[in-house]
JSON list of C-alpha atoms in Angstrom, two decimals:
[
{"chain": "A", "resi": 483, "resn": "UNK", "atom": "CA", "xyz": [17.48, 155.21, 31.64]},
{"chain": "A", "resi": 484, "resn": "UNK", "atom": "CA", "xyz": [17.49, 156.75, 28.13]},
{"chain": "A", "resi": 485, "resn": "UNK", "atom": "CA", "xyz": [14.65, 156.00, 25.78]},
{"chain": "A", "resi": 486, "resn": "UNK", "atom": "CA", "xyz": [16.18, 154.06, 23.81]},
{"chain": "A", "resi": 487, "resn": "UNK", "atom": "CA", "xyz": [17.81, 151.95, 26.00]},
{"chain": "A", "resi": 488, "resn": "UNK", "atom": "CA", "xyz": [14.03, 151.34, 27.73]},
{"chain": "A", "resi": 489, "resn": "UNK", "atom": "CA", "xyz": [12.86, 150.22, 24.06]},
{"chain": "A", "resi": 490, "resn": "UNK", "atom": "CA", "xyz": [15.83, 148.06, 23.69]},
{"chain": "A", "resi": 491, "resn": "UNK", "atom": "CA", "xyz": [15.10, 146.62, 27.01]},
{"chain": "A", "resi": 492, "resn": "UNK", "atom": "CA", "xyz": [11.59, 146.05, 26.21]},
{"chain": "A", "resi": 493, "resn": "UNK", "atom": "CA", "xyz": [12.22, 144.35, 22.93]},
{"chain": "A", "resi": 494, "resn": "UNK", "atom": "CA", "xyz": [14.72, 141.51, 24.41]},
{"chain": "A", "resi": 495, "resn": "UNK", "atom": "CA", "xyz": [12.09, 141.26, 27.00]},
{"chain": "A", "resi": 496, "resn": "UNK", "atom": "CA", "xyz": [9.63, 140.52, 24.64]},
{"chain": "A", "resi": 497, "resn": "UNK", "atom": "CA", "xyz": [12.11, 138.49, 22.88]},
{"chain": "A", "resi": 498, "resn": "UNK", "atom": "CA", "xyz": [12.53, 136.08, 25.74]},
{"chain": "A", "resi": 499, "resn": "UNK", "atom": "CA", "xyz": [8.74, 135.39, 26.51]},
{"chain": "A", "resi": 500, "resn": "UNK", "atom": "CA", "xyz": [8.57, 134.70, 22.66]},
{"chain": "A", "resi": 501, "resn": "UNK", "atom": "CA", "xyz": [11.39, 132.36, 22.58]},
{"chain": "A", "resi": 502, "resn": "UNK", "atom": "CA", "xyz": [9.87, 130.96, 25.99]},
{"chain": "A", "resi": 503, "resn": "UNK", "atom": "CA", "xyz": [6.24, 130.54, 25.35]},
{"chain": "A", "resi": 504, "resn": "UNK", "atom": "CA", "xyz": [6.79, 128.81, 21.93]},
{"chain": "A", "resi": 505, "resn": "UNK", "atom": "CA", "xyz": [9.03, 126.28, 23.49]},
{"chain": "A", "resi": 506, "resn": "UNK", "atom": "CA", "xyz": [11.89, 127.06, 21.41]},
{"chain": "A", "resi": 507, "resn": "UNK", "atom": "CA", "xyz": [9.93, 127.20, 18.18]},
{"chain": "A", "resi": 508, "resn": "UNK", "atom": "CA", "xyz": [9.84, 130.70, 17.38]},
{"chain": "A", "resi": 509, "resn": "UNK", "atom": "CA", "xyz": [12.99, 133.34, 18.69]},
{"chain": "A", "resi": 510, "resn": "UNK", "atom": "CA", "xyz": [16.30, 131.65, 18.05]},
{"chain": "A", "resi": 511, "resn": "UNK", "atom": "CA", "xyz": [17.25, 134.35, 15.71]},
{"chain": "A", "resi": 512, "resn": "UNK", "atom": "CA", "xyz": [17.14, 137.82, 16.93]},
{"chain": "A", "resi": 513, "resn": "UNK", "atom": "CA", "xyz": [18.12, 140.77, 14.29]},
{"chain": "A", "resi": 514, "resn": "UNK", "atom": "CA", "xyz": [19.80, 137.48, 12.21]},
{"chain": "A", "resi": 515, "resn": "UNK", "atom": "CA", "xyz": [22.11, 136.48, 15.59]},
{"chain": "A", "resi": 516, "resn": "UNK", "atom": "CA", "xyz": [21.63, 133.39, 17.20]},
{"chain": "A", "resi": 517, "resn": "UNK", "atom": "CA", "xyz": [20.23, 133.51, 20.26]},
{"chain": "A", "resi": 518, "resn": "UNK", "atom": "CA", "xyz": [19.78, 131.09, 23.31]},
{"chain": "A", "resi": 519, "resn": "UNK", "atom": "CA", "xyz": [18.05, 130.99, 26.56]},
{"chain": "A", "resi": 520, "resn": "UNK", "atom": "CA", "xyz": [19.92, 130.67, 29.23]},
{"chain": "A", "resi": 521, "resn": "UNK", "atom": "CA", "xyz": [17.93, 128.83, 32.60]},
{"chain": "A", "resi": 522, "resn": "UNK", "atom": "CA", "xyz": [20.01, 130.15, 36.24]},
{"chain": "A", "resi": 523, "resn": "UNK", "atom": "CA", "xyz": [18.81, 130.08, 39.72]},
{"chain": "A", "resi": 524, "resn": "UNK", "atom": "CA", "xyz": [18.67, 133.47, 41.04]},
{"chain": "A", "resi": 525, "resn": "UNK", "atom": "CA", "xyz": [22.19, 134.38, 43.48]},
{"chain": "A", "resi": 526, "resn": "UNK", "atom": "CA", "xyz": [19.70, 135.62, 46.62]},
{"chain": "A", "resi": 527, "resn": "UNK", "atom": "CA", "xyz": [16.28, 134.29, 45.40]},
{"chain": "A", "resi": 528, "resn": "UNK", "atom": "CA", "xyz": [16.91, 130.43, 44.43]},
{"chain": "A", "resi": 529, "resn": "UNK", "atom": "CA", "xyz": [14.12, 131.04, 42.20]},
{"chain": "A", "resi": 530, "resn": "UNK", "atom": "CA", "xyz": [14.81, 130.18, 38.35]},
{"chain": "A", "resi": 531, "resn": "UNK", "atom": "CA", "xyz": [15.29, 132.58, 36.14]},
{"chain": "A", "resi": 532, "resn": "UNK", "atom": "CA", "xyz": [15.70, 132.79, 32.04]},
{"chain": "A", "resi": 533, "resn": "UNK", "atom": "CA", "xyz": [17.43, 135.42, 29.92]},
{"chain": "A", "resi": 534, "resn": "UNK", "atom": "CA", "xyz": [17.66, 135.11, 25.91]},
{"chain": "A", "resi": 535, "resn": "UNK", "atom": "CA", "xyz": [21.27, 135.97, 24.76]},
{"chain": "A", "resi": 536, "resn": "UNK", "atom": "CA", "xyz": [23.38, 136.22, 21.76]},
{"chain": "A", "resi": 537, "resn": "UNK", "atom": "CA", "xyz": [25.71, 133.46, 21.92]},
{"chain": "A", "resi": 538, "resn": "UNK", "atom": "CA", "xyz": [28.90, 132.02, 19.16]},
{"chain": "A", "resi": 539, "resn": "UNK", "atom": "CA", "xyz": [30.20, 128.45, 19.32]},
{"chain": "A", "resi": 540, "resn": "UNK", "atom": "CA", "xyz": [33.45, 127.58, 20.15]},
{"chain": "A", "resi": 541, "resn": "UNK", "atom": "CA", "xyz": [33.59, 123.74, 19.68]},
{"chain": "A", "resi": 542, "resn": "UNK", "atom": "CA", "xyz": [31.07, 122.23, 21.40]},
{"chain": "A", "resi": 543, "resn": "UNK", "atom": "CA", "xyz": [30.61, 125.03, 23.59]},
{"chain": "A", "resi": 544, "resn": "UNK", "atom": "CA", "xyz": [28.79, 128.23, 23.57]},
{"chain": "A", "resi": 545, "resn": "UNK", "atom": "CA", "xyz": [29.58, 131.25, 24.46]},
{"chain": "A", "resi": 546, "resn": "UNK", "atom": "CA", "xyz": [27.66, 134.58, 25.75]},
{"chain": "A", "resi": 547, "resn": "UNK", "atom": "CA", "xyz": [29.16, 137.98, 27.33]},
{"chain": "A", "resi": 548, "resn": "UNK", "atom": "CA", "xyz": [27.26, 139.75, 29.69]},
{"chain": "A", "resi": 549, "resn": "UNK", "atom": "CA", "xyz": [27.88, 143.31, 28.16]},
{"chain": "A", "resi": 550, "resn": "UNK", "atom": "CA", "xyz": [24.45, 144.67, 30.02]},
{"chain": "A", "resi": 551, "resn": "UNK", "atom": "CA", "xyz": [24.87, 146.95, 27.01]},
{"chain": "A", "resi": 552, "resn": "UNK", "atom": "CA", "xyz": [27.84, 148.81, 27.90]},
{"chain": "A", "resi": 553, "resn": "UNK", "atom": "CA", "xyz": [26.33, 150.10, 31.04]},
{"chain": "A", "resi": 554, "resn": "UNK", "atom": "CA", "xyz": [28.58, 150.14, 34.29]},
{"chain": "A", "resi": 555, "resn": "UNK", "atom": "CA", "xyz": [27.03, 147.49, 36.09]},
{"chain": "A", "resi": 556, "resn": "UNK", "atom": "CA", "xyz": [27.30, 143.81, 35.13]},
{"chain": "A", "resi": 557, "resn": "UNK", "atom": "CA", "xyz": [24.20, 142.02, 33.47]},
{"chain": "A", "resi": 558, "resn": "UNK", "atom": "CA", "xyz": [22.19, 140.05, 36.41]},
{"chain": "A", "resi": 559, "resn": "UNK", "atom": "CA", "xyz": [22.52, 136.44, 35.13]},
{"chain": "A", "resi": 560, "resn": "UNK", "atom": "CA", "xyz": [26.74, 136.94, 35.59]},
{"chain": "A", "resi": 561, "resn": "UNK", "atom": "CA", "xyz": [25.98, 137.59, 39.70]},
{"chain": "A", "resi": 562, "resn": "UNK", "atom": "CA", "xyz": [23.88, 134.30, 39.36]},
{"chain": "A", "resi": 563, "resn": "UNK", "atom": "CA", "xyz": [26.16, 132.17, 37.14]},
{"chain": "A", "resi": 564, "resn": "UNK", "atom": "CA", "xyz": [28.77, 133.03, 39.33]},
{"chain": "A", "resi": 565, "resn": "UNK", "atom": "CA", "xyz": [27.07, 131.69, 42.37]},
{"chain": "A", "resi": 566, "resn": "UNK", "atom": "CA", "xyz": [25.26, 128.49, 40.56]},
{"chain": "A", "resi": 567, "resn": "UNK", "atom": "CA", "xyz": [27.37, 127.70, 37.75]},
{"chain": "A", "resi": 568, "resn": "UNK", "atom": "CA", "xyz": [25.29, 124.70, 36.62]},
{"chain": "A", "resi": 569, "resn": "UNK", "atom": "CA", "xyz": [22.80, 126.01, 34.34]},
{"chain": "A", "resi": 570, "resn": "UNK", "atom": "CA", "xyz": [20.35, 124.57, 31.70]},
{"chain": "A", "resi": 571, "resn": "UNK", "atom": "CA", "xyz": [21.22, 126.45, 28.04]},
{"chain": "A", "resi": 572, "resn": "UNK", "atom": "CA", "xyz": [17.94, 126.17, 25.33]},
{"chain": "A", "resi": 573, "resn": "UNK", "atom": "CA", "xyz": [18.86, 126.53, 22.07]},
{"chain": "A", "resi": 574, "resn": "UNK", "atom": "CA", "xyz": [15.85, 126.40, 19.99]},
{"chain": "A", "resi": 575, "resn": "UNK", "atom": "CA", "xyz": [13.79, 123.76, 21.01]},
{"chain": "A", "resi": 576, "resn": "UNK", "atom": "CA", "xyz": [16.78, 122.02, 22.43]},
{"chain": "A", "resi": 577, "resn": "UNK", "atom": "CA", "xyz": [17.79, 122.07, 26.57]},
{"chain": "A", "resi": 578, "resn": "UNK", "atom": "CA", "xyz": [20.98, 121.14, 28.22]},
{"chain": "A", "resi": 579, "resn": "UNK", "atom": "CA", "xyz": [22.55, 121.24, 31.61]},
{"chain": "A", "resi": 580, "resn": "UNK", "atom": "CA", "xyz": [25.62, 122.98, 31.28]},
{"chain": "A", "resi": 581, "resn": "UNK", "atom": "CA", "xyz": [28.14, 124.39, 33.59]},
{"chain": "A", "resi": 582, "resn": "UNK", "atom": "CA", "xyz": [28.91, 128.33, 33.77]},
{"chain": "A", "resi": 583, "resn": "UNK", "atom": "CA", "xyz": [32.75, 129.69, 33.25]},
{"chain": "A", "resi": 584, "resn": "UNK", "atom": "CA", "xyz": [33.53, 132.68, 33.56]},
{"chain": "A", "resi": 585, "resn": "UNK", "atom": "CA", "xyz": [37.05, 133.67, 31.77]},
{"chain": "A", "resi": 586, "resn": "UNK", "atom": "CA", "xyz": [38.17, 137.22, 32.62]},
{"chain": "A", "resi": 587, "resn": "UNK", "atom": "CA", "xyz": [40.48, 139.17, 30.37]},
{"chain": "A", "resi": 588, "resn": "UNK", "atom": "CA", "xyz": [44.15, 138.39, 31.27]},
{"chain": "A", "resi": 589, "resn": "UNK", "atom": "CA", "xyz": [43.20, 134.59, 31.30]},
{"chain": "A", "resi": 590, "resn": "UNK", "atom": "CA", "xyz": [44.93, 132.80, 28.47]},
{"chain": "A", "resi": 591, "resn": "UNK", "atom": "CA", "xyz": [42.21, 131.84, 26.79]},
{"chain": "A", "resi": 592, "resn": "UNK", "atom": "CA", "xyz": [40.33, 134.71, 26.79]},
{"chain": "A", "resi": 593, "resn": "UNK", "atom": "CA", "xyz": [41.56, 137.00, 23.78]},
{"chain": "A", "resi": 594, "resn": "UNK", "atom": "CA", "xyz": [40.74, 134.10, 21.45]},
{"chain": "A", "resi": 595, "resn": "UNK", "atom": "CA", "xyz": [36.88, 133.65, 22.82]},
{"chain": "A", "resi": 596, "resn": "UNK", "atom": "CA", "xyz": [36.63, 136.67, 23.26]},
{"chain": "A", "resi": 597, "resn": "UNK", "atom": "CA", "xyz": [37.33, 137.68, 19.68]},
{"chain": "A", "resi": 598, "resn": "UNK", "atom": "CA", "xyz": [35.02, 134.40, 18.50]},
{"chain": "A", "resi": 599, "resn": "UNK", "atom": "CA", "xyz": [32.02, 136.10, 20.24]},
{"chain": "A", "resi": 600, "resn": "UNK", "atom": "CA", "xyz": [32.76, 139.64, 19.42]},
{"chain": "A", "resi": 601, "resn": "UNK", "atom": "CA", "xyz": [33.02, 138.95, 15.68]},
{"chain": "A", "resi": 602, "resn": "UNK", "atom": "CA", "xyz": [30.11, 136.30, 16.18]},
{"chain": "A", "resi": 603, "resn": "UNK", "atom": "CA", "xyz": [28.32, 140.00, 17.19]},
{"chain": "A", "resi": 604, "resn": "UNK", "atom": "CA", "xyz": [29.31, 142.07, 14.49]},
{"chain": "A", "resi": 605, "resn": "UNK", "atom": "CA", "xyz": [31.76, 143.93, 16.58]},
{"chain": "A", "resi": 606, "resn": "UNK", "atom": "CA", "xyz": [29.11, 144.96, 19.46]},
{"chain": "A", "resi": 607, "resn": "UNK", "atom": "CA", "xyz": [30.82, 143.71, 22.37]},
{"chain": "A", "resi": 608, "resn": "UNK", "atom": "CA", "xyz": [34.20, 145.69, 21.73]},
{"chain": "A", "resi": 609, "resn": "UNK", "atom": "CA", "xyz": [32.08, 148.82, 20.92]},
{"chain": "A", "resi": 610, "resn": "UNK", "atom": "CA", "xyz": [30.24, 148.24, 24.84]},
{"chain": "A", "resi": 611, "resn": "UNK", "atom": "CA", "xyz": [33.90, 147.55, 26.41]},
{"chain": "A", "resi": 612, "resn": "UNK", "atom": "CA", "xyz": [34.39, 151.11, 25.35]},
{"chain": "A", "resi": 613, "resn": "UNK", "atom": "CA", "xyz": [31.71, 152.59, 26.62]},
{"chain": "A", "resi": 614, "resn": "UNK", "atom": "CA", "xyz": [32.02, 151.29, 30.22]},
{"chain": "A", "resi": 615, "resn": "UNK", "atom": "CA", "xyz": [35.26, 151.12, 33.34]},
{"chain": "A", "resi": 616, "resn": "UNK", "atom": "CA", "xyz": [33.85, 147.31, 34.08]},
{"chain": "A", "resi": 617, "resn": "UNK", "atom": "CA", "xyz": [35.90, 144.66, 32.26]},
{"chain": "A", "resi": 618, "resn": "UNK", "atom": "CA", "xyz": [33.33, 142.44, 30.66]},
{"chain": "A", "resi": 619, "resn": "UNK", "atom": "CA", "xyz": [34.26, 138.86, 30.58]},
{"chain": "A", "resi": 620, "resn": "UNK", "atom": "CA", "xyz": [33.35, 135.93, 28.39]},
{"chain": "A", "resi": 621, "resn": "UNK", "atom": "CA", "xyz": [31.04, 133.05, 30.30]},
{"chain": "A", "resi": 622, "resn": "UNK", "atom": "CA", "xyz": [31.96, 129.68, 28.62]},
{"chain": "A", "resi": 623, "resn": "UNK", "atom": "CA", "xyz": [28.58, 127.22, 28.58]},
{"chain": "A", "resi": 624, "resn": "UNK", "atom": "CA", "xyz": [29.62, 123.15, 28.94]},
{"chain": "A", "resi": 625, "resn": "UNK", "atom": "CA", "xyz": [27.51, 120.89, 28.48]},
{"chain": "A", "resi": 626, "resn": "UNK", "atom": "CA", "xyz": [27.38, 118.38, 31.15]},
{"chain": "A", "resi": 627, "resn": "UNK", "atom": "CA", "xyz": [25.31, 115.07, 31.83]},
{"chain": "A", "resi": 628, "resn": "UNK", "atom": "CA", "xyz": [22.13, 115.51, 33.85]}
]
């Protein structure tokens, strides 16, 4: 792993236990995006885990991508979405139990998300499509009723 992708790592690390720690208070903005915490149990582990992501709103939805940065292997909270779609989404200091979608490109909906969350990211995601083989998808966060 480059340099810089170990600083970028360690800054949305930091990121997370910020968001995390403060309950929400401090970390839903991250280089002006808005950010979320997303709450998944882990595919093999069962054990909870919590990743801070950039997300855009479509309706009452939100929506994240699991770009991993461009990098040929899918982020880790897709593999666990994917296996326990109900999740619990924080956005600042709020939490809701949602249910994980994953929409893959050729699905009919997915150009339009797709280009909500990519412009919603200043044009990052299309610029990591191009940099990796792996198709990355848009996950689709409902809320649902505990």
């Amino acid at each position: 792993m480059s340099l810089r992708r170990r600083a970028f790592v360690a800054v949305l690390a930091a990121h997370a236990a910020i968001y995390e720690r403060s309950g929400g208070l401090i970390g839903h903005r991250l280089i002006g995006l808005p950010t979320l915490l997303l709450r998944t149990t882990g595919a093999k582990s069962g054990q909870p885990r919590v990743s801070a992501l950039v997300y855009a709103k479509d309706g009452d939805r939100w929506l994240v991508v699991p770009s991993n940065g461009g990098a040929r292997r899918a982020s880790a909270w897709l593999h666990n979405v994917r296996a326990n779609p109900r999740v619990v989404v924080q956005v600042g200091r709020r939490r809701q139990p949602a249910e994980a979608t994953v929409v893959t490109r050729g699905e009919p909906d997915f150009d339009r998300l797709w280009k909500i969350a990519d412009d919603n990211n200043r044009g990052q995601y299309g610029r990591y499509q191009q940099q990796t083989d792996r198709q990355i998808p848009v996950v689709v966060l409902t809320s649902v009723a505990d």
